CSV table of C-alpha atoms in Angstrom, one decimal:
chain,number,residue,atom,x,y,z
A,1499,MET,CA,0.0,0.0,0.0
A,1500,ALA,CA,1.4,3.4,-1.0
A,1501,THR,CA,0.9,6.4,1.2
A,1502,GLN,CA,1.6,10.0,0.1
A,1503,THR,CA,1.1,13.1,2.1
A,1504,ASP,CA,0.9,16.6,0.6
A,1505,ASN,CA,-0.1,20.0,2.0
A,1506,HIS,CA,-3.8,19.2,1.4
A,1507,ALA,CA,-4.4,15.5,2.0
A,1508,THR,CA,-3.0,12.1,2.8
A,1509,HIS,CA,-3.3,9.8,-0.2
A,1510,LEU,CA,-3.5,6.0,0.3
A,1511,THR,CA,-3.4,3.6,-2.7
A,1512,LEU,CA,-4.7,0.1,-2.1
A,1513,PRO,CA,-3.3,-2.4,-4.7
A,1514,ASP,CA,-6.4,-4.7,-5.0
A,1515,ILE,CA,-9.4,-2.8,-6.3
A,1516,HIS,CA,-11.8,-5.6,-5.2
A,1517,LEU,CA,-10.5,-5.6,-1.6
A,1518,ALA,CA,-10.6,-1.8,-1.7
A,1519,ARG,CA,-14.3,-1.8,-2.5
A,1520,GLN,CA,-15.0,-4.2,0.3
A,1521,LEU,CA,-13.0,-1.9,2.6
A,1522,PHE,CA,-15.0,1.2,1.5
A,1523,GLY,CA,-18.3,-0.5,2.1
A,1524,GLU,CA,-21.5,-0.2,0.2
A,1525,HIS,CA,-21.9,3.4,-1.0
A,1526,ASN,CA,-18.7,4.1,0.9
A,1527,ALA,CA,-20.5,3.5,4.2
A,1528,HIS,CA,-17.4,2.3,6.0
A,1529,LEU,CA,-15.4,5.4,4.9
A,1530,ASN,CA,-18.2,7.7,5.9
A,1531,LYS,CA,-18.3,6.1,9.4
A,1532,ILE,CA,-14.5,6.7,9.8
A,1533,ALA,CA,-14.8,10.2,8.4
A,1534,GLU,CA,-17.6,11.1,10.8
A,1535,SER,CA,-15.9,9.6,13.8
A,1536,LEU,CA,-12.5,11.3,13.2
A,1537,ASP,CA,-13.8,14.5,11.8
A,1538,VAL,CA,-12.0,14.1,8.5
A,1539,ALA,CA,-13.0,14.3,4.9
A,1540,ILE,CA,-12.5,11.1,2.9
A,1541,GLN,CA,-12.8,10.8,-0.9
A,1542,THR,CA,-11.9,8.0,-3.3
A,1543,ARG,CA,-10.7,7.9,-6.8
A,1544,GLY,CA,-10.5,4.2,-8.0
A,1545,ASN,CA,-8.4,2.4,-5.4
A,1546,THR,CA,-6.9,5.6,-4.0
A,1547,VAL,CA,-8.2,7.2,-0.8
A,1548,MET,CA,-7.7,10.9,-0.1
A,1549,ILE,CA,-8.0,11.9,3.6
A,1550,ARG,CA,-8.1,15.6,4.7
A,1551,GLY,CA,-8.2,16.9,8.3
A,1552,GLU,CA,-6.0,17.5,11.2
A,1553,SER,CA,-2.7,15.8,10.8
A,1554,TYR,CA,-3.2,13.4,13.8
A,1555,ALA,CA,-6.7,12.5,12.5
A,1556,GLU,CA,-5.4,11.9,9.0
A,1557,GLU,CA,-2.7,9.6,10.4
A,1558,LEU,CA,-5.2,7.7,12.5
A,1559,ALA,CA,-7.6,7.3,9.5
A,1560,ARG,CA,-4.7,6.0,7.4
A,1561,ASN,CA,-3.7,3.5,10.1
A,1562,ILE,CA,-7.3,2.2,10.4
A,1563,LEU,CA,-7.7,1.8,6.7
A,1564,ASN,CA,-4.3,0.1,6.3
A,1565,GLN,CA,-5.0,-2.4,9.1
A,1566,LEU,CA,-8.5,-3.2,7.9
A,1567,TYR,CA,-7.2,-3.7,4.4
A,1568,ASP,CA,-4.6,-6.2,5.8
A,1569,LEU,CA,-7.4,-8.0,7.5
A,1570,LEU,CA,-9.2,-8.3,4.2
A,1571,LYS,CA,-6.1,-9.7,2.6
A,1572,SER,CA,-6.0,-12.3,5.4
A,1573,GLY,CA,-9.5,-13.5,4.4
A,1574,TYR,CA,-11.3,-11.7,7.2
A,1575,SER,CA,-14.8,-10.4,6.3
A,1576,ILE,CA,-15.4,-6.9,7.6
A,1577,TYR,CA,-18.7,-5.9,9.0
A,1578,PRO,CA,-19.9,-2.4,10.0
A,1579,THR,CA,-19.4,-3.1,13.7
A,1580,ASP,CA,-15.8,-4.0,12.9
A,1581,ILE,CA,-15.3,-0.4,11.8
A,1582,ASP,CA,-16.5,0.8,15.1
A,1583,TYR,CA,-14.2,-1.6,17.0
A,1584,ALA,CA,-11.2,-0.6,14.8
A,1585,ILE,CA,-11.8,3.1,15.4
A,1586,ARG,CA,-12.1,2.5,19.2
A,1587,VAL,CA,-9.0,0.3,19.5
A,1588,LEU,CA,-6.7,2.4,17.4
A,1589,SER,CA,-7.9,5.7,18.8
A,1590,SER,CA,-6.9,4.6,22.2
A,1591,ASP,CA,-3.7,2.8,21.1
A,1592,HIS,CA,-2.1,3.7,17.8
A,1593,SER,CA,0.4,0.9,18.0
A,1594,ALA,CA,-2.3,-1.8,18.5
A,1595,LYS,CA,-2.5,-4.6,15.9
A,1596,LEU,CA,-6.0,-5.4,14.7
A,1597,LYS,CA,-4.8,-8.8,13.4
A,1598,ASP,CA,-3.8,-9.8,17.0
A,1599,LEU,CA,-7.4,-9.2,18.0
A,1600,PHE,CA,-9.7,-10.0,15.1
A,1601,LEU,CA,-7.9,-13.0,13.8
A,1602,ASP,CA,-7.7,-14.7,17.3
A,1603,THR,CA,-10.6,-17.0,16.8
A,1604,VAL,CA,-11.9,-18.5,20.1
A,1605,PHE,CA,-14.7,-20.5,18.5
A,1606,MET,CA,-16.4,-20.9,15.2
A,1607,THR,CA,-20.2,-20.9,15.7
A,1608,SER,CA,-22.6,-23.3,13.9
A,1609,LYS,CA,-23.3,-20.5,11.4
A,1610,LYS,CA,-19.5,-20.3,10.7
A,1611,THR,CA,-19.2,-17.0,12.4
A,1612,PRO,CA,-15.8,-16.6,14.2
A,1613,ILE,CA,-15.9,-15.3,17.7
A,1614,SER,CA,-12.8,-13.2,18.4
A,1615,PRO,CA,-11.8,-10.3,20.7
A,1616,LYS,CA,-12.8,-6.8,19.7
A,1617,SER,CA,-10.8,-4.8,22.3
A,1618,ARG,CA,-7.6,-5.0,24.2
A,1619,SER,CA,-9.3,-6.0,27.4
A,1620,GLN,CA,-11.2,-8.8,25.6
A,1621,LYS,CA,-7.9,-10.1,24.2
A,1622,ASP,CA,-6.4,-10.1,27.7
A,1623,TYR,CA,-9.5,-11.9,29.0
A,1624,ILE,CA,-9.2,-14.6,26.4
A,1625,ASP,CA,-5.5,-15.0,27.1
A,1626,ALA,CA,-6.1,-15.2,30.8
A,1627,MET,CA,-8.7,-18.0,30.3
A,1628,ARG,CA,-6.1,-19.9,28.3
A,1629,THR,CA,-3.3,-19.7,30.9
A,1630,HIS,CA,-5.1,-19.5,34.3
A,1631,ASP,CA,-7.4,-21.9,36.1
A,1632,ILE,CA,-9.5,-19.2,37.8
A,1633,VAL,CA,-10.3,-15.9,35.9
A,1634,PHE,CA,-12.5,-13.0,37.1
A,1635,GLY,CA,-14.0,-10.8,34.5
A,1636,ILE,CA,-15.4,-7.6,36.1
A,1637,GLY,CA,-17.0,-4.7,34.2
A,1638,PRO,CA,-20.2,-3.2,32.8
A,1639,ALA,CA,-22.9,-4.9,30.8
A,1640,GLY,CA,-22.2,-5.5,27.1
A,1641,THR,CA,-18.4,-6.0,27.4
A,1642,GLY,CA,-18.5,-9.7,26.3
A,1643,LYS,CA,-17.6,-11.2,29.7
A,1644,THR,CA,-20.2,-14.0,29.7
A,1645,TYR,CA,-20.2,-14.4,25.9
A,1646,LEU,CA,-16.5,-14.9,25.5
A,1647,ALA,CA,-16.4,-17.2,28.5
A,1648,MET,CA,-19.1,-19.3,27.0
A,1649,ALA,CA,-17.2,-19.4,23.6
A,1650,MET,CA,-14.1,-20.6,25.4
A,1651,ALA,CA,-16.1,-23.2,27.4
A,1652,VAL,CA,-17.8,-24.6,24.2
A,1653,SER,CA,-14.4,-24.6,22.5
A,1654,GLU,CA,-12.8,-26.7,25.3
A,1655,LEU,CA,-15.8,-29.1,25.4
A,1656,SER,CA,-15.6,-29.5,21.6
A,1657,LYS,CA,-11.9,-30.3,21.8
A,1658,GLY,CA,-12.4,-32.8,24.6
A,1659,THR,CA,-10.2,-30.8,27.0
A,1660,VAL,CA,-13.1,-30.8,29.5
A,1661,ARG,CA,-16.0,-33.3,29.8
A,1662,ARG,CA,-18.7,-30.8,30.8
A,1663,ILE,CA,-19.7,-27.2,31.1
A,1664,ILE,CA,-21.3,-26.1,34.4
A,1665,LEU,CA,-23.2,-22.8,34.5
A,1666,PRO,CA,-24.2,-21.8,38.0
A,1667,ARG,CA,-25.8,-18.4,38.7
A,1668,PRO,CA,-27.4,-16.6,41.6
A,1669,ALA,CA,-31.1,-16.6,41.1
A,1670,VAL,CA,-34.0,-14.3,42.2
A,1671,GLU,CA,-32.0,-11.3,43.5
A,1672,ALA,CA,-29.3,-13.5,44.9
A,1673,GLY,CA,-31.7,-14.8,47.6
A,1674,GLU,CA,-32.5,-18.0,45.6
A,1675,ALA,CA,-36.0,-18.0,47.3
A,1676,LEU,CA,-37.5,-20.1,44.5
A,1677,GLY,CA,-40.3,-21.7,46.4
A,1678,PHE,CA,-43.0,-19.1,45.8
A,1679,LEU,CA,-42.5,-19.1,42.0
A,1680,PRO,CA,-44.9,-21.3,39.9
A,1681,GLY,CA,-43.7,-24.4,38.1
A,1682,ASP,CA,-41.1,-27.0,38.6
A,1683,LEU,CA,-37.4,-26.2,39.3
A,1684,SER,CA,-36.5,-25.7,35.7
A,1685,GLU,CA,-39.4,-23.3,35.1
A,1686,LYS,CA,-38.5,-21.4,38.2
A,1687,VAL,CA,-34.8,-21.0,37.4
A,1688,ASP,CA,-34.9,-20.6,33.6
A,1689,PRO,CA,-35.7,-16.8,33.6
A,1690,TYR,CA,-32.6,-16.1,35.7
A,1691,LEU,CA,-30.3,-18.2,33.6
A,1692,ARG,CA,-31.6,-17.0,30.3
A,1693,PRO,CA,-28.5,-14.9,29.4
A,1694,LEU,CA,-26.4,-18.1,29.6
A,1695,TYR,CA,-28.9,-20.0,27.4
A,1696,ASP,CA,-28.8,-17.1,24.9
A,1697,ALA,CA,-25.1,-17.2,24.7
A,1698,LEU,CA,-25.0,-21.0,24.4
A,1699,HIS,CA,-27.6,-21.0,21.6
A,1700,ASP,CA,-25.6,-18.4,19.7
A,1701,MET,CA,-22.6,-20.9,19.7
A,1702,MET,CA,-24.4,-24.0,18.5
A,1703,ARG,CA,-27.6,-25.3,17.1
A,1704,PHE,CA,-30.5,-25.4,19.5
A,1705,GLU,CA,-31.0,-29.2,19.0
A,1706,LYS,CA,-27.3,-29.9,19.9
A,1707,ALA,CA,-27.4,-27.6,22.9
A,1708,ALA,CA,-30.6,-29.3,24.2
A,1709,SER,CA,-29.0,-32.7,23.6
A,1710,LEU,CA,-25.9,-31.8,25.6
A,1711,ILE,CA,-28.0,-30.4,28.4
A,1712,GLN,CA,-30.1,-33.6,28.5
A,1713,GLN,CA,-26.9,-35.7,28.6
A,1714,GLY,CA,-25.5,-33.7,31.5
A,1715,ALA,CA,-22.6,-32.4,29.4
A,1716,ILE,CA,-23.9,-28.9,30.0
A,1717,GLU,CA,-25.5,-28.2,33.4
A,1718,VAL,CA,-27.3,-25.0,34.2
A,1719,ALA,CA,-28.4,-24.5,37.9
A,1720,PRO,CA,-28.6,-22.1,40.8
A,1721,ILE,CA,-25.4,-21.7,42.7
A,1722,ALA,CA,-26.9,-23.4,45.8
A,1723,PHE,CA,-26.7,-26.6,43.8
A,1724,MET,CA,-22.9,-26.5,43.8
A,1725,ARG,CA,-22.7,-27.1,47.6
A,1726,GLY,CA,-21.0,-30.3,48.6
A,1727,ARG,CA,-19.8,-31.1,45.1
A,1728,THR,CA,-16.3,-31.4,43.6
A,1729,LEU,CA,-16.2,-30.2,40.0
A,1730,ASN,CA,-13.5,-32.1,38.0
A,1731,ASP,CA,-12.9,-32.0,34.3
A,1732,ALA,CA,-15.2,-29.0,33.9
A,1733,PHE,CA,-15.3,-25.5,32.6
A,1734,ILE,CA,-17.4,-23.6,35.1
A,1735,ILE,CA,-18.8,-20.1,34.5
A,1736,LEU,CA,-20.3,-18.2,37.4
A,1737,ASP,CA,-22.4,-15.4,35.9
A,1738,GLU,CA,-23.8,-12.3,37.7
A,1739,ALA,CA,-21.3,-13.0,40.5
A,1740,GLN,CA,-21.8,-9.6,42.0
A,1741,ASN,CA,-25.0,-11.1,43.5
A,1742,THR,CA,-23.3,-13.8,45.4
A,1743,THR,CA,-22.8,-13.4,49.1
A,1744,SER,CA,-19.4,-13.9,50.7
A,1745,GLU,CA,-20.4,-17.4,51.8
A,1746,GLN,CA,-21.6,-18.3,48.3
A,1747,MET,CA,-18.4,-17.1,46.6
A,1748,LYS,CA,-16.2,-19.1,49.1
A,1749,MET,CA,-18.4,-22.2,48.6
A,1750,PHE,CA,-18.2,-21.9,44.8
A,1751,LEU,CA,-14.4,-21.3,44.6
A,1752,THR,CA,-13.7,-24.3,46.9
A,1753,ARG,CA,-15.8,-26.6,44.6
A,1754,ILE,CA,-13.2,-26.5,41.8
A,1755,GLY,CA,-11.4,-29.8,41.3
A,1756,PHE,CA,-8.8,-31.3,39.0
A,1757,ASN,CA,-8.6,-30.3,35.3
A,1758,ALA,CA,-11.2,-27.6,35.9
A,1759,LYS,CA,-11.3,-24.0,34.9
A,1760,ALA,CA,-13.6,-21.4,36.5
A,1761,VAL,CA,-14.6,-18.0,35.1
A,1762,ILE,CA,-16.4,-15.6,37.4
A,1763,THR,CA,-18.1,-12.6,35.7
A,1764,GLY,CA,-20.0,-9.7,37.2
A,1765,ASP,CA,-20.7,-6.0,37.3
A,1766,ILE,CA,-20.1,-4.5,40.7
A,1767,THR,CA,-22.2,-1.5,39.8
A,1768,GLN,CA,-25.3,-3.7,39.5
A,1769,ILE,CA,-25.6,-5.4,42.9
A,1770,ASP,CA,-29.0,-6.6,43.9
A,1771,LEU,CA,-28.1,-7.9,47.3
A,1772,PRO,CA,-29.7,-6.5,50.4
A,1773,SER,CA,-27.7,-3.5,51.7
A,1774,GLN,CA,-26.5,-5.4,54.8
A,1775,LYS,CA,-25.0,-8.3,52.7
A,1776,PRO,CA,-21.6,-7.6,51.2
A,1777,SER,CA,-21.0,-8.8,47.6
A,1778,GLY,CA,-18.8,-11.9,47.3
A,1779,LEU,CA,-17.4,-10.6,44.1
A,1780,ILE,CA,-16.2,-7.4,45.7
A,1781,GLU,CA,-14.7,-9.3,48.6
A,1782,ALA,CA,-12.9,-11.7,46.2
A,1783,LYS,CA,-11.5,-8.8,44.3
A,1784,LYS,CA,-10.0,-7.5,47.6
A,1785,ILE,CA,-8.5,-10.7,48.9
A,1786,LEU,CA,-7.6,-12.9,45.9
A,1787,GLN,CA,-5.7,-10.7,43.4
A,1788,ASP,CA,-2.3,-11.6,44.7
A,1789,ILE,CA,-2.8,-15.4,44.5
A,1790,PRO,CA,-0.7,-17.0,41.6
A,1791,GLY,CA,-3.0,-18.8,39.2
A,1792,ILE,CA,-5.9,-16.4,39.6
A,1793,GLN,CA,-6.2,-13.6,37.1
A,1794,PHE,CA,-8.5,-10.6,37.2
A,1795,VAL,CA,-9.4,-8.7,34.0
A,1796,PHE,CA,-11.3,-5.4,34.3
A,1797,PHE,CA,-13.5,-4.0,31.5
A,1798,SER,CA,-14.7,-0.5,31.0
A,1799,LYS,CA,-17.4,1.2,28.9
A,1800,GLU,CA,-14.7,1.4,26.1
A,1801,ASP,CA,-15.1,-2.4,25.8
A,1802,VAL,CA,-18.8,-2.4,25.2
A,1803,VAL,CA,-19.6,-4.4,22.1
A,1804,ARG,CA,-23.4,-4.0,22.0
A,1805,HIS,CA,-25.3,-1.2,20.2
A,1806,ARG,CA,-23.1,2.0,20.1
A,1807,LEU,CA,-25.6,3.8,22.4
A,1808,VAL,CA,-24.9,1.4,25.2
A,1809,GLN,CA,-21.5,3.2,25.8
A,1810,ASP,CA,-23.3,6.5,26.0
A,1811,ILE,CA,-25.9,5.1,28.4
A,1812,ILE,CA,-23.2,3.7,30.7
A,1813,LYS,CA,-21.4,7.1,30.7
A,1814,ALA,CA,-24.6,8.9,31.5
A,1815,TYR,CA,-25.2,6.8,34.5
A,1816,GLU,CA,-21.5,7.1,35.6
A,1817,ASP,CA,-21.9,10.9,35.4
A,1818,LEU,CA,-25.1,10.7,37.4
A,1819,GLU,CA,-23.3,8.8,40.2
A,1820,ILE,CA,-20.5,11.3,40.2
A,1821,SER,CA,-22.9,14.2,40.5
A,1822,ARG,CA,-24.8,12.5,43.4
A,1823,SER,CA,-21.6,11.9,45.3
A,1824,ASN,CA,-20.5,15.6,45.0
């Protein structure tokens, strides 16, 4: 790729016109998104891109386009959301390599969609799950904590590295008072475990997931059902861990057996416990960070991979909390 800078614009020539068109997007939608985000003007002539704006913005746009083009050359298909991720990653770290993120496939779904990290924190999280037996993922909603853990679990089960996936979760505002709800245990618990089911069904066909659950290879249950058990040869994901009590967290962590991995996810700004009960996740964060073999990964609103407005919503609530405390 040739780059030329003059007094008026940065010119970037992309050798393959077909890849260039994929990079530009339909009706130049991808270029327009970059231009709007970075406050630059972008025009094209054939396979040449002309970028005009502040020098740092021109350089950032050039870097984004170059790295996205390299991804296309590697066979990666770029979607509109990838443009958002690329802008976010390279805006915060100009030296970041998109290939290290986007091409690190954790799992290939039944629809042949690769699941890969879309931020530096997500990459750190995936690497932590590969190298540590206990990993905590703490941060706001929409940062991929549960989804990536599920992808890693399904990948390990598919490879035979573990024999089962266990998905415990605090239910009914952490109190697990299920008796008053209608229906059998499954019907009572299902609404509180739905996010785990949603992630699972995104990874594999519904029929296969249902078969694995029926066989016991995938187990979904309230955290209270972990008491007294030793969990060997398993990938265990404790979701919504901010709603565990201190006793529940200790009980869960001491269930982990041989050839087992545990991932604990939660958002400490969304605690539903009664005010007099401390969160087991917050306590674990205080006392376990220095233990070798346990890794904590922290996410921020910059790692949100849902609708772009979710970032703005999180920031608005953060600002509200700051104003209330002042």
